[in-house]
Amino acid sequence: MADHATVKKAVIPAAGLGTRFLPATKATPKEMLPVVDKPAIQYVVEEAVSAGLDDVLLITGRSKRSIEDHFDRAYELEEALAAKDETERLAQVRESSELAHVEYVRQGDPKGLGHAVSCAEYHVGNEPFAVLLGDDLIDPRDPLLTRMIEVRNARGGSVVALMEVDPEQVSQYGCAAITPTGEDDVVTVTDLVEKPVPGSAPSRWIIIGRYVCDPAVFEVLRNTPPGRGGEIQLTDALKTLAKTSPADGGGVYGILFRGRRYDTGNKLDYLRTLVQFACERSDLAQEIVPWLRKYLDTLP
Ligand code: G1P
């Protein structure tokens, strides 16, 4: 097996304006919207930690203070719960502050995902790192990130997570041209297009929000001009790396993910995710599932 530096750090961009959820996101970051009883971003930090990455950098912006508060201690609340012997709730409150070593950097100008990732350079240095986008939640029973890190360790370069979608959905995502490697779930990415215009996509395999990047991406991002939507796109930087030699940090691989992914990036998908999570929770399923069945019967 090749000897490549392993991944220890996770970068989670969380500086978006959340305009698709207004007015809920006027004063609350969209990353703090609850999925049942945990803010969406906590699931993402938990996923990084389960893949062995407990050094987490959150890229935030203005009005994101509640995210920092969430991963910090809450003394008054903890004391109040301890005084009332509410041990289970106390454990839940402490959990998010003990989960990982979380640091923050502000993006300043919202110039796109590529720009957000470039803000991590000082913290990450010359090491490979993972990027997790908060709009996508991956089921803990399908350890995608662990597999991506394994592939990075074996092959070097960068790794993206790919999922096959219906042709009409492709233009909402970054899309990959791929060739087989001989390993069932691993492909070589030969080209990438950010949000291709309908009819021009190279495949139906789209990037879901999980990446393992070689640190060479920072230099490439510096030289990547604004792309789709006038923003600096991570997809465009990875496209350059897909065409760069492995000796210079290039090479991009894709993991063909066939597991469970939940989208929280828009209202409808967020609602679907809430219902699915609630119906699968052992403490809620017994009540919510029969209620939901009955409720559906009352609909015209
Ligand atoms: C971003 C990426 C896109 C990727 C998507 C996954 O787009 O730019 O390549 O497919 O995340 O969720 P966004 O959803 O931020 O527009």
Coordinates of C-alpha atoms and ligand atoms in Angstrom, one line a residue:
M1 CA 0.0 0.0 0.0
A2 CA 1.3 3.5 -0.9
D3 CA 2.4 5.6 2.0
H4 CA 0.4 8.8 2.0
A5 CA -0.2 11.2 4.9
T6 CA -3.5 10.4 6.5
V7 CA -6.5 12.6 7.2
K8 CA -6.9 14.1 10.7
K9 CA -8.9 17.3 10.1
A10 CA -12.4 18.0 9.1
V11 CA -13.5 21.4 7.5
I12 CA -17.2 22.2 7.7
P13 CA -18.3 25.3 5.7
A14 CA -21.2 27.0 7.5
A15 CA -21.2 30.5 6.3
G16 CA -24.1 30.4 3.9
L17 CA -27.0 32.8 4.2
G18 CA -29.7 30.1 4.3
T19 CA -32.0 32.2 2.1
R20 CA -34.0 29.1 1.1
F21 CA -35.3 28.9 4.7
L22 CA -36.3 32.5 5.3
P23 CA -37.7 33.8 7.6
A24 CA -36.6 31.0 9.9
T25 CA -32.9 31.8 9.1
K26 CA -33.2 35.6 9.5
A27 CA -31.5 35.4 12.9
T28 CA -30.7 31.7 13.2
P29 CA -28.1 30.0 11.1
K30 CA -29.6 27.3 8.9
E31 CA -27.0 24.9 10.3
M32 CA -28.8 25.2 13.7
L33 CA -32.2 24.1 12.3
P34 CA -33.2 21.0 14.3
V35 CA -33.5 17.5 12.7
V36 CA -35.8 16.2 15.4
D37 CA -33.9 17.4 18.5
K38 CA -30.4 18.0 17.3
P39 CA -29.2 20.8 15.1
A40 CA -28.3 19.6 11.6
I41 CA -24.6 20.6 12.1
Q42 CA -24.2 18.3 15.1
Y43 CA -24.9 15.3 12.9
V44 CA -22.2 16.4 10.6
V45 CA -19.6 16.9 13.4
E46 CA -20.6 13.5 14.8
E47 CA -20.0 11.9 11.3
A48 CA -16.5 13.5 11.2
V49 CA -15.7 12.2 14.7
S50 CA -16.9 8.6 13.8
A51 CA -14.4 8.7 10.9
G52 CA -11.7 9.5 13.4
L53 CA -11.5 13.3 12.7
D54 CA -12.0 15.1 16.0
D55 CA -10.1 18.2 14.8
V56 CA -12.9 20.2 13.3
L57 CA -12.7 23.6 11.7
L58 CA -16.0 25.4 11.1
I59 CA -16.0 28.2 8.5
T60 CA -18.6 30.6 9.7
G61 CA -19.7 34.2 9.1
R62 CA -21.7 36.9 10.6
S63 CA -24.7 35.9 12.8
K64 CA -23.3 32.4 13.4
R65 CA -22.6 32.8 17.1
S66 CA -25.2 30.3 18.2
I67 CA -23.1 27.6 16.4
E68 CA -20.2 28.4 18.7
D69 CA -22.4 28.5 21.7
H70 CA -23.8 25.0 20.8
F71 CA -20.4 23.4 20.8
D72 CA -19.3 25.2 24.0
R73 CA -20.2 24.5 27.6
A74 CA -23.4 26.0 29.0
Y75 CA -22.7 26.3 32.7
E76 CA -25.9 27.9 33.9
L77 CA -28.0 25.3 32.0
E78 CA -25.8 22.5 33.2
E79 CA -26.1 23.7 36.8
A80 CA -29.8 24.0 36.6
L81 CA -30.2 20.5 35.2
A82 CA -27.8 19.0 37.8
A83 CA -29.7 20.7 40.6
K84 CA -32.9 19.0 39.3
D85 CA -31.2 15.6 38.9
E86 CA -32.1 15.7 35.2
T87 CA -29.1 13.4 34.3
E88 CA -30.2 12.4 30.9
R89 CA -30.8 15.9 29.7
L90 CA -27.5 17.0 31.3
A91 CA -25.7 14.3 29.3
Q92 CA -27.3 15.5 26.1
V93 CA -26.3 19.1 26.8
R94 CA -22.7 18.2 27.6
E95 CA -22.4 15.8 24.6
S96 CA -22.0 18.6 21.9
S97 CA -19.3 20.4 23.9
E98 CA -17.3 17.2 24.4
L99 CA -17.7 15.8 20.9
A100 CA -14.7 17.2 19.2
H101 CA -12.0 19.9 19.3
V102 CA -13.9 22.6 17.3
E103 CA -12.3 25.8 16.0
Y104 CA -13.7 28.6 13.9
V105 CA -12.6 30.9 11.2
R106 CA -14.8 33.5 9.5
Q107 CA -15.1 33.6 5.8
G108 CA -15.6 37.4 5.6
D109 CA -16.7 37.7 1.9
P110 CA -19.2 35.1 0.8
K111 CA -17.4 34.3 -2.4
G112 CA -18.4 30.6 -2.8
L113 CA -17.6 27.1 -1.5
G114 CA -14.1 27.2 -3.0
H115 CA -13.3 30.4 -1.2
A116 CA -14.7 29.0 2.1
V117 CA -12.4 26.0 1.8
S118 CA -9.4 28.2 1.1
C119 CA -10.1 30.0 4.4
A120 CA -9.0 26.7 6.1
E121 CA -5.5 26.8 4.7
Y122 CA -3.9 28.3 7.8
H123 CA -5.4 25.7 10.1
V124 CA -5.0 22.7 7.9
G125 CA -1.4 23.4 6.6
N126 CA 0.2 20.8 4.3
E127 CA -2.1 17.8 5.2
P128 CA -4.9 16.1 3.5
F129 CA -8.3 17.0 5.0
A130 CA -12.0 16.2 4.7
V131 CA -14.7 18.7 3.8
L132 CA -18.3 18.0 4.9
L133 CA -21.2 20.1 3.7
G134 CA -24.0 20.5 6.2
D135 CA -26.8 20.2 3.7
D136 CA -26.1 16.5 3.2
L137 CA -26.5 14.1 6.2
I138 CA -25.1 10.6 5.7
D139 CA -26.6 7.7 7.7
P140 CA -24.2 6.5 10.4
R141 CA -24.9 2.9 9.3
D142 CA -23.2 3.7 5.9
P143 CA -19.7 4.9 6.9
L144 CA -18.9 6.8 3.7
L145 CA -16.2 9.1 5.1
T146 CA -14.2 6.2 6.5
R147 CA -14.2 4.6 3.1
M148 CA -13.1 7.8 1.4
I149 CA -10.1 8.2 3.8
E150 CA -9.2 4.5 3.2
V151 CA -9.1 5.3 -0.6
R152 CA -7.0 8.5 0.0
N153 CA -4.6 6.5 2.1
A154 CA -4.2 3.8 -0.6
R155 CA -4.1 6.0 -3.7
G156 CA -3.2 9.6 -2.7
G157 CA -4.8 12.5 -4.5
S158 CA -8.3 13.7 -3.6
V159 CA -11.6 11.8 -3.2
V160 CA -15.2 12.9 -3.8
A161 CA -18.4 11.1 -2.9
L162 CA -20.6 10.4 -5.9
M163 CA -24.3 9.4 -6.1
E164 CA -26.3 8.5 -9.2
V165 CA -29.4 10.6 -9.6
D166 CA -32.2 11.1 -12.2
P167 CA -31.0 13.0 -15.3
E168 CA -33.3 16.0 -14.5
Q169 CA -31.6 16.5 -11.1
V170 CA -28.0 16.6 -12.4
S171 CA -28.0 20.3 -13.1
Q172 CA -28.4 21.1 -9.4
Y173 CA -25.0 19.6 -8.5
G174 CA -21.4 19.2 -9.4
C175 CA -21.2 16.3 -11.9
A176 CA -18.3 13.9 -12.7
A177 CA -17.0 12.1 -15.8
I178 CA -15.7 8.8 -14.5
T179 CA -13.7 5.7 -15.5
P180 CA -13.5 2.4 -13.6
T181 CA -10.5 1.5 -11.5
G182 CA -11.1 -2.2 -11.1
E183 CA -12.3 -1.6 -7.5
D184 CA -16.1 -2.0 -7.3
D185 CA -16.9 1.3 -5.5
V186 CA -14.0 3.4 -6.7
V187 CA -13.7 5.3 -10.0
T188 CA -11.2 7.7 -11.4
V189 CA -12.7 11.2 -12.0
T190 CA -11.5 12.5 -15.4
D191 CA -13.6 15.7 -15.5
L192 CA -16.0 17.7 -13.3
V193 CA -18.7 20.3 -14.2
E194 CA -20.4 22.5 -11.6
K195 CA -24.2 22.6 -12.2
P196 CA -24.1 21.6 -15.9
V197 CA -26.8 23.1 -18.2
P198 CA -29.4 20.4 -18.9
G199 CA -28.4 18.0 -21.6
S200 CA -24.6 18.7 -21.3
A201 CA -23.8 16.6 -18.2
P202 CA -21.0 14.1 -18.5
S203 CA -22.9 11.5 -16.4
R204 CA -25.6 11.0 -13.8
W205 CA -23.1 10.8 -11.0
I206 CA -23.2 13.9 -8.9
I207 CA -21.0 15.1 -6.0
I208 CA -22.7 14.8 -2.7
G209 CA -21.2 17.0 0.1
R210 CA -18.2 14.9 1.1
Y211 CA -14.6 15.5 -0.1
V212 CA -11.1 14.4 1.0
C213 CA -8.8 17.0 -0.5
D214 CA -5.1 16.9 -1.0
P215 CA -3.5 20.1 0.3
A216 CA -2.5 20.9 -3.3
V217 CA -6.1 22.2 -3.6
F218 CA -5.2 25.4 -1.7
E219 CA -2.7 26.5 -4.4
V220 CA -5.2 25.6 -7.1
L221 CA -8.0 27.5 -5.4
R222 CA -5.8 30.6 -5.4
N223 CA -5.6 30.4 -9.2
T224 CA -9.3 29.4 -9.8
P225 CA -11.4 32.2 -11.2
P226 CA -15.0 32.7 -10.3
G227 CA -17.2 30.1 -12.0
R228 CA -20.9 29.2 -11.9
G229 CA -22.9 31.9 -10.1
G230 CA -19.8 34.2 -10.1
E231 CA -18.4 32.2 -7.1
I232 CA -15.1 30.4 -6.6
Q233 CA -16.1 26.8 -7.0
L234 CA -14.5 23.8 -5.2
T235 CA -15.6 21.7 -8.2
D236 CA -13.5 23.8 -10.6
A237 CA -10.4 23.4 -8.4
L238 CA -10.9 19.6 -8.2
K239 CA -11.4 19.6 -12.0
T240 CA -7.9 21.1 -12.3
L241 CA -6.5 18.5 -9.8
A242 CA -8.2 15.7 -11.9
K243 CA -6.0 16.8 -14.8
T244 CA -2.8 17.3 -12.7
S245 CA -0.1 14.6 -12.2
P246 CA -0.1 12.7 -8.9
A247 CA 3.5 13.9 -8.4
D248 CA 2.0 17.4 -8.0
G249 CA -0.8 16.4 -5.7
G250 CA -3.2 15.7 -8.5
G251 CA -5.5 12.7 -9.2
V252 CA -9.2 12.7 -8.1
Y253 CA -11.1 9.5 -7.3
G254 CA -14.8 9.0 -6.7
I255 CA -16.5 6.7 -4.3
L256 CA -19.8 5.4 -5.7
F257 CA -22.0 5.8 -2.7
R258 CA -25.1 3.6 -2.7
G259 CA -26.1 4.2 1.0
R260 CA -28.6 6.5 2.7
R261 CA -28.2 10.2 2.3
Y262 CA -30.6 12.8 3.6
D263 CA -30.8 16.3 2.1
T264 CA -31.6 19.3 4.3
G265 CA -30.7 21.9 1.7
N266 CA -34.2 23.0 0.8
K267 CA -37.6 23.0 2.5
L268 CA -39.1 19.9 0.9
D269 CA -36.1 17.7 1.4
Y270 CA -35.6 19.0 4.9
L271 CA -39.2 18.0 5.8
R272 CA -38.7 14.6 4.3
T273 CA -35.5 14.1 6.3
L274 CA -37.4 15.2 9.5
V275 CA -40.1 12.6 9.0
Q276 CA -37.6 9.9 8.1
F277 CA -35.4 10.6 11.2
A278 CA -38.5 10.7 13.5
C279 CA -39.9 7.4 12.1
E280 CA -36.6 5.7 12.6
R281 CA -35.9 6.9 16.2
S282 CA -36.5 4.1 18.7
D283 CA -37.9 6.5 21.2
L284 CA -40.4 8.1 18.8
A285 CA -41.2 5.5 16.1
Q286 CA -43.9 3.7 18.2
E287 CA -46.0 6.8 18.5
I288 CA -45.2 8.8 15.4
V289 CA -45.5 5.9 12.8
P290 CA -49.2 5.0 13.6
W291 CA -50.1 8.7 14.0
L292 CA -48.6 9.4 10.6
R293 CA -50.5 6.5 9.0
K294 CA -53.8 7.7 10.4
Y295 CA -53.0 11.3 9.5
L296 CA -52.3 10.3 5.9
D297 CA -55.7 8.6 5.7
T298 CA -57.4 11.8 6.6
L299 CA -55.9 13.6 3.6
P300 CA -58.0 13.9 0.5
Ligands
G1P1 C1 -22.3 22.4 -3.6 C2 -21.3 22.0 -4.6 C3 -21.8 21.0 -5.6 C4 -22.3 19.8 -4.9 C5 -23.3 20.2 -3.8 C6 -23.7 19.0 -2.9 O1 -23.4 23.0 -4.2 O2 -20.9 23.2 -5.3 O3 -20.8 20.6 -6.5 O4 -22.9 18.9 -5.8 O5 -22.8 21.2 -2.9 O6 -24.7 19.3 -2.0 P1 -24.5 23.9 -3.4 O7 -25.5 23.0 -2.9 O8 -23.7 24.6 -2.3 O9 -25.1 24.9 -4.4

